Every structure is written in C-alpha cells, then in structure tokens.
Amino acid sequence: MTVIDRVDAAATSPPPDASLRSSSPVRLRFVGHRGDYWRLMIRGAVLQAITLGIYRFWLFTDMRRFLWASTEVEGEPLEYTGTAVELLIGFLMALGILVPIYALAFVASLELGLLSRLSGVVAFVVLAGFGQYAVYRARRYRLTRTVFRGLRFHQGGSAIGYAVRAMLWWIPTVITLGLAAPWATANLERYKMRNTFYGNLGGSFAAGGGRLFVRGVWIWLLIVGSLAAGLAAAFVMIDWPAVGRAVALGNFDRALNALRGNERTVLGLWLLLAGVLSSATFALVLYPAYQAIAMRWWLAGLRLGGAAVASDLRMRRYYFAYLRYLLYVVLFSIAFVAVIVIALVIVRGLGYTVLRGEADFSSMSQLPGGFVTVLGVVAYLVFILGVSTIYQVVVKMRLWQVAVESALISGIAALDHVQASEATSSPFGEGLADALGTGAI
Amino acid sequence: MTTSGTGLFYDGLTSNRREVAVELGDDAIEVRGPDGATLARWPFANILPVATASGVLRIGLAKAKAAARLEIHDQMLAAALLARTKTQDRTGLTDRRTRARVVAYSLAAIATLVGGAIWGVPLLADRIAPHLPVALEMRLGAAIDTQVRQVLSASTKGKPLECGAGDSPRTVAARAAFAKLIAALEAAAQLPLPLRTLVVRRADVNAITLPGGRIYVFDGLLAKANSVDEVAGVLGHEIGHVAHRDGTKSVLEAAGLSLLFGMLLGDFTGGGAVVIAARTVLQTAYSRTAEAAADEFGARLMHKVGGDPQALGAILLRISGQAAALVPHFLLDHPAAQERADAIARIATPSPTETLLTPPEWEALKAICTEG
C-alpha cells in the first residue's frame, strides 16, 4: 500500500473552519499505525545491535517524531523538531561531567574503606538529585522541540531549583512511607506547568494532591497493610530469644531444626513470609492500576491559558497492554529458544561433517569454546533488545495512545490567537537525561 | 505537471491557520494569502519535509528561527513539489542515507575503541604504573591484603594462617631458610619496593602476589616441589610481578576499560553484557601478557642467583591439570603450561652453578607449616 493509497483511506480531513467550531470539548486523536512503529523499532533494534548502541540517538529521535506526529488536536498534529545530533552532543557533554565523578568514586573505593562506604550513600543522593535536574532539563528540551500550529513551546524556571525542591520532598515522602507522595507530585507538577508556555500563553496545574491521595490510597493500604500485618504477626508470635539462640548455632539447617518444635514461632515465620509475598504481589499486580490513576489525575490537571484538559481514561486499558506484553514476551522467548536450538544442531551437524566424525560430538562441550561464548553474548543481546522492543511498542506506545485518546480539551479557542515568544532554547540536546538513563520517551 | 494549488499555512508568529494559494516557481515555492500578498517564499533547496502520520505533506524551512509550516493536502501538488526538493523522503524520519552514515561512523568509532582497549590501555598502564608513588601501591596492597587474608583464613580450620611464626627450633630453622632464599632473590632483583613474603597454610599448589610487594607462598607448593630450584623459580616469577608493578597496572587497566566500555557503551539496552564480555576478554589478555613477562623475569633472576631456570617450567608442566582444556584460549588468564615451559626453555641455559639452600635447610623449609 503506497502512501497515496493510505492518504485516500485515512480518516484525516482538513481542519474545521474556526467559525464553525462548537464549544463542546474536543478529543485528541492518535493517528499513527502500529505496523509503522513496529517496523521503526525493529529496524532500530537491529541497528543498535550493529552499532553497539550508538544508533540509539537516531532511534529515540525517530520515535519521538512518530509519536508527536501521530498526536492530533482538531486534525492538526504536534511536531517534534529535535535532532539526533543534539542528543549525541548532549550525551558527550554529560560524559564530560560524569567521567570525573566516576573516576573519583573509583579512586575513593580503593583507598579508604569507611569513606568509600559513606561515599556510596553520598554518591547515591548526588546522582538521584542529578537525576531530577536532568529530568527537568529533558522536559525543557522536549518542550522547546515541540511545534504546534507553527509555534514552539518553552519552559522557564530553574532545573537546579527543581532538583532541590524534589529532594526536599523526599524527606516527608520517606518519613510517611510514601503517603506524602501525592502532594509531592502535585507540587512538582505545579512548578513545571507554571513554567510551561505555548508561545506567550502560560500553563498551570489545577489538580490537587488530595484528589490523587483519595483515589490511590487503597493501593497503598493493600501493599503496606499486608506487609505491616505480616510484621505485626511475626513480632507477636515469634519467640525471639529462641531465634537468637538458633542463629548463634551458626548453621542454617541446625537453626531450622532447633526452631521446628516451637509452633508459635513457626506460624509467626509463615505469617511473615505470607505478608511479604502478598505485599510484593499486590505491588506487582496493582502497578498498572496506579499508573492509570496517576495519568488520569495528571491529565485532568493540565491547563494552558483558558484551555483545560479532562480525561476519561479506563484502568483496564493499562492492564490489557501489560497482559499483551507478557504474552508477546512468552511467544518471543519460545521462538528464541527454538532458533538457538536449531542453530546449535546445524553447527554440530556441520562440524561433524567437516571432521568426518573423528571427534566425539555427542555433548555440547565439544563445540569450540570460542564459538559458544560468542553465541552466548550475541544471544543475550538479541533477547534483551527483542524484549525491550516489544515493551516499547506494546506498552509504551500503546499507553501513549491510550492517554492521548482519553484526553478532552475544553476551551480550545484559547489556542487560536497565541503569539510566538522570544525565548531561545539551548542548541544542544539535554543529554544529561540520556546519560543517566531516565527512561522516559 | 501541477504547479499550483491550495494549502494551509502557519506563519510561525501566531497560532493562526490560513488557507493559502501555493505556486511552484522556478527555484522556490510561493505562498500567497487570500488578498494576493506573498506570505512566504521558500527556495526548494532549503525545504524539509516534516514527520506526519497521515500522509499529508507538511514542509518547513531549514534553519529558520520561526517554525513556519505549510500543509499540502493535494497529492499531485505534493508529488510535484517533492520532485524538486533535496529529499524525496516525505516521512520526516531518518532516511536511509543518514542511517548508513551512522552505521559506518559507529563501526569506525567502535574499531577505534577496541584498538584503544587492546593496545592503548595496556600501553598507558605500562607508562603510568612505574611513576605511581610506592606509598600509593603499599596502601592499595594493604587494602586488598585484608580481604585476601579473610578468604585464605576460611580454609585453615582454626590454625593460624601464617606458617613459621612459632619458636620451636625446627620452626626457627625453617624461617631462617626461607629468609635466606628470599634475601638471595631480592638482592639480585633490585626492586623498587621492599618484599614482604609469607608462607601460608593452604593446600593449593600456588603463590600469589599483591600490590605493595606482598607475596604469599602456599603450603601446597612446598609440598609438591621436588627441589628448592622449583620453589625459587615460582618465587622469581612472583617477584617479577612486583618488579613490573603488575598489581597497580591491572588496577589502572581495569579503570581504563571501565571508562572506555562502561561509559561509552554501557548505556543502552543489553550494553551491560557487551561491557562484561569485552572486559573479561581483554583483562585475561592483559593478564596473559603479564604472566609471560613474569616468567621471563623469573628465568633471568634464577640465572643471576645461580639456580636452575628450567625448574619453573618443570613444575608448571607437572601441576597443570585438565581443567584448562575446557576453557577457550582467550578466556585463560595464564598462557597454557606447555607454552610457558617452552618460552622459559628458550631463555634458560640448563646448568645450575650454586645450590640456593643446603639439603637440611630445604627439608626444614618443606616442613615449615607442620608446627606453628
């Protein structure tokens, strides 16, 4: 099917005349074809393997161009104007900062035992703060490379200020075991949106932390509650002196034997295990639910001038995406193992033919060692790239599409007569985010 | 051939959308408003298609400050326009020529990286290691020493790790014999740092060297050796590591490899495996080179002190097992035993001229770990 056929078949039509526009909310549309994205990602994975990852800057740029261009408001798509070279230069600049830090960390780890352990904690905090700084700058990069109706977005504010703000919010979040997170998120989103502009039109964020808390606290209760229940049961029922004596025996098997007779303790340990396992299961199973709740809350808070966003996102769409991902990964793994087995059989057969059966090829260890090692590394690389590609298409692109298609914009007339702003943007990519691997699209 | 039509124009200064008339001139595209005024004139050479999902042609002007865009829905006009522009690719994504260039440059970069790792890193480590202050290496050695002692002590079954520390006459004699042997070797070697040698209680037939001049000789080696020359040969090899500052060198090489591969390549999906594989292959290569050099140093040292240089080759051949045969050659961190024996034979002339320890001294040394 050529592009021309596709155009005729496409549902897109020239945007409506302004005078005919009704005042009812406008729904965003996602018009990209998943087949095109699969092709893009598979080709990208192959080229990443060949170039040992150097191609990733071109792939990320293409991905963003595709996703932005597939997102339409009233028939007019977004546009991504970033280039791969910007990302590459940003990455090299980030290396210039990170290399000395890593070198120092390496030297420190050799020299002084206690300091190196402390420096591990310090390094973790510094890098995490750095991560927030990088996230803010990456957002600015993506905004300034986004064009809509010929005008660019831009972002003011200070990345360092944002990083400090985010780190300060960690304190109450950690103290309350995560309960403060909704207010932290709301505060940070308000900061980001206050500094977000479309041309000369400013943004804001209208969703409160309380609403996110109310919608999501049941998840927190299930996860933390089951863990707490297990811990409480263990604390009450376990005979701690007996456990202390058993541990002092120094041998795991003997310790277990010593405790076997103590029924309350055994039950306490089982309850602890049950608590931990159920908490972990809840966390895993409810993660898509939390993502859906947070996304819907976030979309509903976005404001740009007089335009407001609402969302009717359904949680089940997230679950369908993840389940489809699991299915594809299982199928891919089966196919992958089958290919490896066939390849090994062929090689053994060839080897047998070449040596005319002089060597005993009855066991795998008779294959040339170098070949097996190389095959192992290549196979691992192929598998990892395959799973990652499936994730990008089946989960990330799908969830982008789901979010876009759930968004309703009211008051869209506010976007009609915006002026371009004079704000300039850095010519280099905000490569720090890439160097630290923050993982967003 | 279509040369005119309609389009939608965004001027990049406001968010207004305008219906415009489009005309393809000789060298530029002209955009005119409803009142006939020319809104834009873009030379064909500077026109870039923009990514679109729906097949509509959207173009912009390269290197313009304002992001003005023109949208053309008329496919005939779009085709005619594209025929005149620099790129035929209307998808706005990376085109094939750019992809090929990226692959070519990447392969060149990787080749440079690999070349740097194979030759550059050991060369730099060679040059830098001798200039690092001895004090630094001593501290490094002290840090590693604590961990090594912990590991070695795990198998001594409660007895002290160090042999020859007691006060009985036999232990004193053993200690003296050992000191005499070490002194002879150390005097001839002219090392940049002092040696600290110990015999430790461990059944493996081996000896290890840590940065900072610490050499641990395992009890198993003394048991398996047939003559003092064999032990002296192994000691000579270990002293070779000290003389070449191999401990420091390997730390520098590890850091260099971490930098090259870890930083530049470890960042993408699956990169970790490439990094680990590259580091393993390269570090074992560096190690084989260092071991061969230590063999050579040991043989020459034995010459100088008047021992039998071939003895090291003999004991290597005797203790080499079948285990090495299953590991691929490029993953071995020592060269194969036969290779080493051959290399030593090439340097060595056979006749010993002095006995390093008298037979009673040798007997005492062999028993150093049996008491205290």
mmCIF file of C-alpha atoms in Angstrom, chain A residues 3-4 7 12 14-16 31-32 43 47-48 50-56 58 62 65 69-70 72 76-77 79 81 91 95 99 102 106 110-112 147 149-152 198 369-370 373 377 380-381 384-385 388 415-420 434-435, chain B residues 8 10 12-17 50-56 58 64-69 71 73 75 90 92-94 98-99 102-103 106-107 109-110 136 139-140 143 251 254-255 259 263-265 267-271 273-274 277 326 328 330-331:
data_model
loop_
_atom_site.group_PDB
_atom_site.id
_atom_site.type_symbol
_atom_site.label_atom_id
_atom_site.label_comp_id
_atom_site.label_asym_id
_atom_site.label_seq_id
_atom_site.Cartn_x
_atom_site.Cartn_y
_atom_site.Cartn_z
ATOM 1 C CA VAL A 3 1.455 6.463 0.810
ATOM 2 C CA ILE A 4 -1.019 7.854 -1.697
ATOM 3 C CA VAL A 7 -3.914 9.125 2.339
ATOM 4 C CA THR A 12 -7.986 12.746 8.355
ATOM 5 C CA PRO A 14 -8.501 19.415 6.613
ATOM 6 C CA PRO A 15 -9.115 21.095 9.949
ATOM 7 C CA PRO A 16 -12.510 22.704 10.507
ATOM 8 C CA VAL A 31 -3.463 8.525 14.100
ATOM 9 C CA GLY A 32 -0.242 6.542 13.966
ATOM 10 C CA ARG A 43 14.960 -1.705 12.412
ATOM 11 C CA LEU A 47 20.946 -1.066 14.043
ATOM 12 C CA GLN A 48 21.524 -0.633 17.767
ATOM 13 C CA ILE A 50 25.282 -3.464 14.972
ATOM 14 C CA THR A 51 26.479 -0.107 16.253
ATOM 15 C CA LEU A 52 26.652 -1.222 19.907
ATOM 16 C CA GLY A 53 24.083 1.342 20.905
ATOM 17 C CA ILE A 54 25.395 4.417 19.123
ATOM 18 C CA TYR A 55 22.322 4.429 16.881
ATOM 19 C CA ARG A 56 20.024 4.973 19.873
ATOM 20 C CA TRP A 58 18.629 8.442 15.952
ATOM 21 C CA ASP A 62 12.536 8.935 15.161
ATOM 22 C CA ARG A 65 8.875 12.287 15.676
ATOM 23 C CA ALA A 69 3.178 13.473 14.593
ATOM 24 C CA SER A 70 0.590 10.845 15.463
ATOM 25 C CA GLU A 72 -3.601 15.378 16.645
ATOM 26 C CA GLU A 76 -3.571 19.382 13.467
ATOM 27 C CA PRO A 77 -0.657 17.253 14.648
ATOM 28 C CA GLU A 79 5.633 18.150 15.603
ATOM 29 C CA THR A 81 11.883 19.215 15.757
ATOM 30 C CA PHE A 91 25.443 12.899 25.829
ATOM 31 C CA LEU A 95 30.113 12.390 29.912
ATOM 32 C CA VAL A 99 33.616 10.811 33.923
ATOM 33 C CA TYR A 102 33.061 8.180 38.349
ATOM 34 C CA PHE A 106 36.632 4.588 41.691
ATOM 35 C CA LEU A 110 40.176 1.732 46.506
ATOM 36 C CA GLU A 111 41.720 3.918 49.128
ATOM 37 C CA LEU A 112 39.728 4.272 52.283
ATOM 38 C CA VAL A 147 5.868 22.772 17.488
ATOM 39 C CA ARG A 149 0.487 25.343 14.558
ATOM 40 C CA GLY A 150 3.863 26.867 13.844
ATOM 41 C CA LEU A 151 4.588 27.964 17.422
ATOM 42 C CA ARG A 152 7.044 26.440 19.857
ATOM 43 C CA TYR A 198 2.902 27.772 24.422
ATOM 44 C CA GLY A 369 34.642 -22.898 23.228
ATOM 45 C CA GLY A 370 35.083 -19.566 21.488
ATOM 46 C CA THR A 373 30.962 -17.811 24.164
ATOM 47 C CA VAL A 377 26.832 -12.918 24.184
ATOM 48 C CA TYR A 380 21.763 -12.377 25.219
ATOM 49 C CA LEU A 381 21.954 -9.125 23.263
ATOM 50 C CA ILE A 384 17.308 -8.215 25.580
ATOM 51 C CA LEU A 385 16.821 -5.992 22.524
ATOM 52 C CA SER A 388 12.873 -4.092 25.027
ATOM 53 C CA LEU A 415 -5.153 28.360 21.498
ATOM 54 C CA ASP A 416 -6.279 30.335 18.489
ATOM 55 C CA HIS A 417 -4.544 33.692 18.669
ATOM 56 C CA VAL A 418 -1.338 32.965 20.533
ATOM 57 C CA GLN A 419 1.780 34.909 19.708
ATOM 58 C CA ALA A 420 5.249 33.446 19.350
ATOM 59 C CA ASP A 434 20.120 10.251 28.347
ATOM 60 C CA ALA A 435 23.463 9.688 30.026
ATOM 61 C CA LEU B 8 -2.743 25.611 4.896
ATOM 62 C CA TYR B 10 1.121 28.676 9.736
ATOM 63 C CA GLY B 12 5.280 30.830 12.937
ATOM 64 C CA LEU B 13 4.480 34.176 14.568
ATOM 65 C CA THR B 14 0.929 33.486 15.718
ATOM 66 C CA SER B 15 -1.056 30.291 16.034
ATOM 67 C CA ASN B 16 -3.491 31.349 13.338
ATOM 68 C CA ARG B 17 -4.099 28.988 10.476
ATOM 69 C CA VAL B 50 8.233 17.225 8.490
ATOM 70 C CA ALA B 51 7.141 13.934 10.021
ATOM 71 C CA THR B 52 3.459 13.222 9.505
ATOM 72 C CA ALA B 53 1.473 10.168 10.407
ATOM 73 C CA SER B 54 -1.324 10.726 7.956
ATOM 74 C CA GLY B 55 0.409 11.151 4.633
ATOM 75 C CA VAL B 56 -0.361 14.835 4.297
ATOM 76 C CA ARG B 58 3.968 19.226 5.711
ATOM 77 C CA ALA B 64 14.595 29.191 10.189
ATOM 78 C CA LYS B 65 14.041 30.784 13.566
ATOM 79 C CA ALA B 66 10.276 30.861 13.299
ATOM 80 C CA ALA B 67 8.673 27.457 12.832
ATOM 81 C CA ALA B 68 6.511 28.379 9.855
ATOM 82 C CA ARG B 69 4.803 25.380 8.275
ATOM 83 C CA GLU B 71 0.463 21.834 4.755
ATOM 84 C CA HIS B 73 -3.343 18.041 1.032
ATOM 85 C CA GLN B 75 -1.299 14.777 -3.594
ATOM 86 C CA ARG B 90 8.367 12.608 2.938
ATOM 87 C CA GLY B 92 10.419 13.185 8.073
ATOM 88 C CA LEU B 93 12.130 10.272 9.824
ATOM 89 C CA THR B 94 15.797 9.380 9.467
ATOM 90 C CA THR B 98 21.744 9.014 7.113
ATOM 91 C CA ARG B 99 21.247 5.582 8.662
ATOM 92 C CA VAL B 102 25.575 6.492 11.219
ATOM 93 C CA VAL B 103 26.380 2.790 10.947
ATOM 94 C CA SER B 106 29.775 3.922 14.517
ATOM 95 C CA LEU B 107 31.728 0.949 13.227
ATOM 96 C CA ALA B 109 34.313 4.529 16.325
ATOM 97 C CA ILE B 110 33.964 1.019 17.723
ATOM 98 C CA LEU B 136 50.183 4.541 46.937
ATOM 99 C CA ARG B 139 48.133 1.411 50.594
ATOM 100 C CA LEU B 140 46.391 -0.401 47.784
ATOM 101 C CA ALA B 143 43.516 -2.732 51.483
ATOM 102 C CA VAL B 251 44.004 -1.675 38.591
ATOM 103 C CA ALA B 254 40.508 -2.124 34.860
ATOM 104 C CA ALA B 255 39.784 1.566 35.320
ATOM 105 C CA LEU B 259 35.918 4.073 31.261
ATOM 106 C CA MET B 263 30.834 4.856 29.931
ATOM 107 C CA LEU B 264 30.562 4.925 26.198
ATOM 108 C CA LEU B 265 28.758 1.708 25.518
ATOM 109 C CA ASP B 267 24.284 2.928 28.440
ATOM 110 C CA PHE B 268 21.998 1.089 26.039
ATOM 111 C CA THR B 269 19.764 -1.943 26.439
ATOM 112 C CA GLY B 270 21.933 -5.029 26.630
ATOM 113 C CA GLY B 271 25.074 -2.945 26.801
ATOM 114 C CA ALA B 273 26.618 -7.809 28.556
ATOM 115 C CA VAL B 274 28.877 -6.337 25.902
ATOM 116 C CA ALA B 277 32.267 -9.705 27.763
ATOM 117 C CA LEU B 326 37.768 -26.872 28.517
ATOM 118 C CA PRO B 328 38.549 -21.322 25.460
ATOM 119 C CA PHE B 330 41.036 -16.359 25.002
ATOM 120 C CA LEU B 331 39.444 -16.686 28.430
#
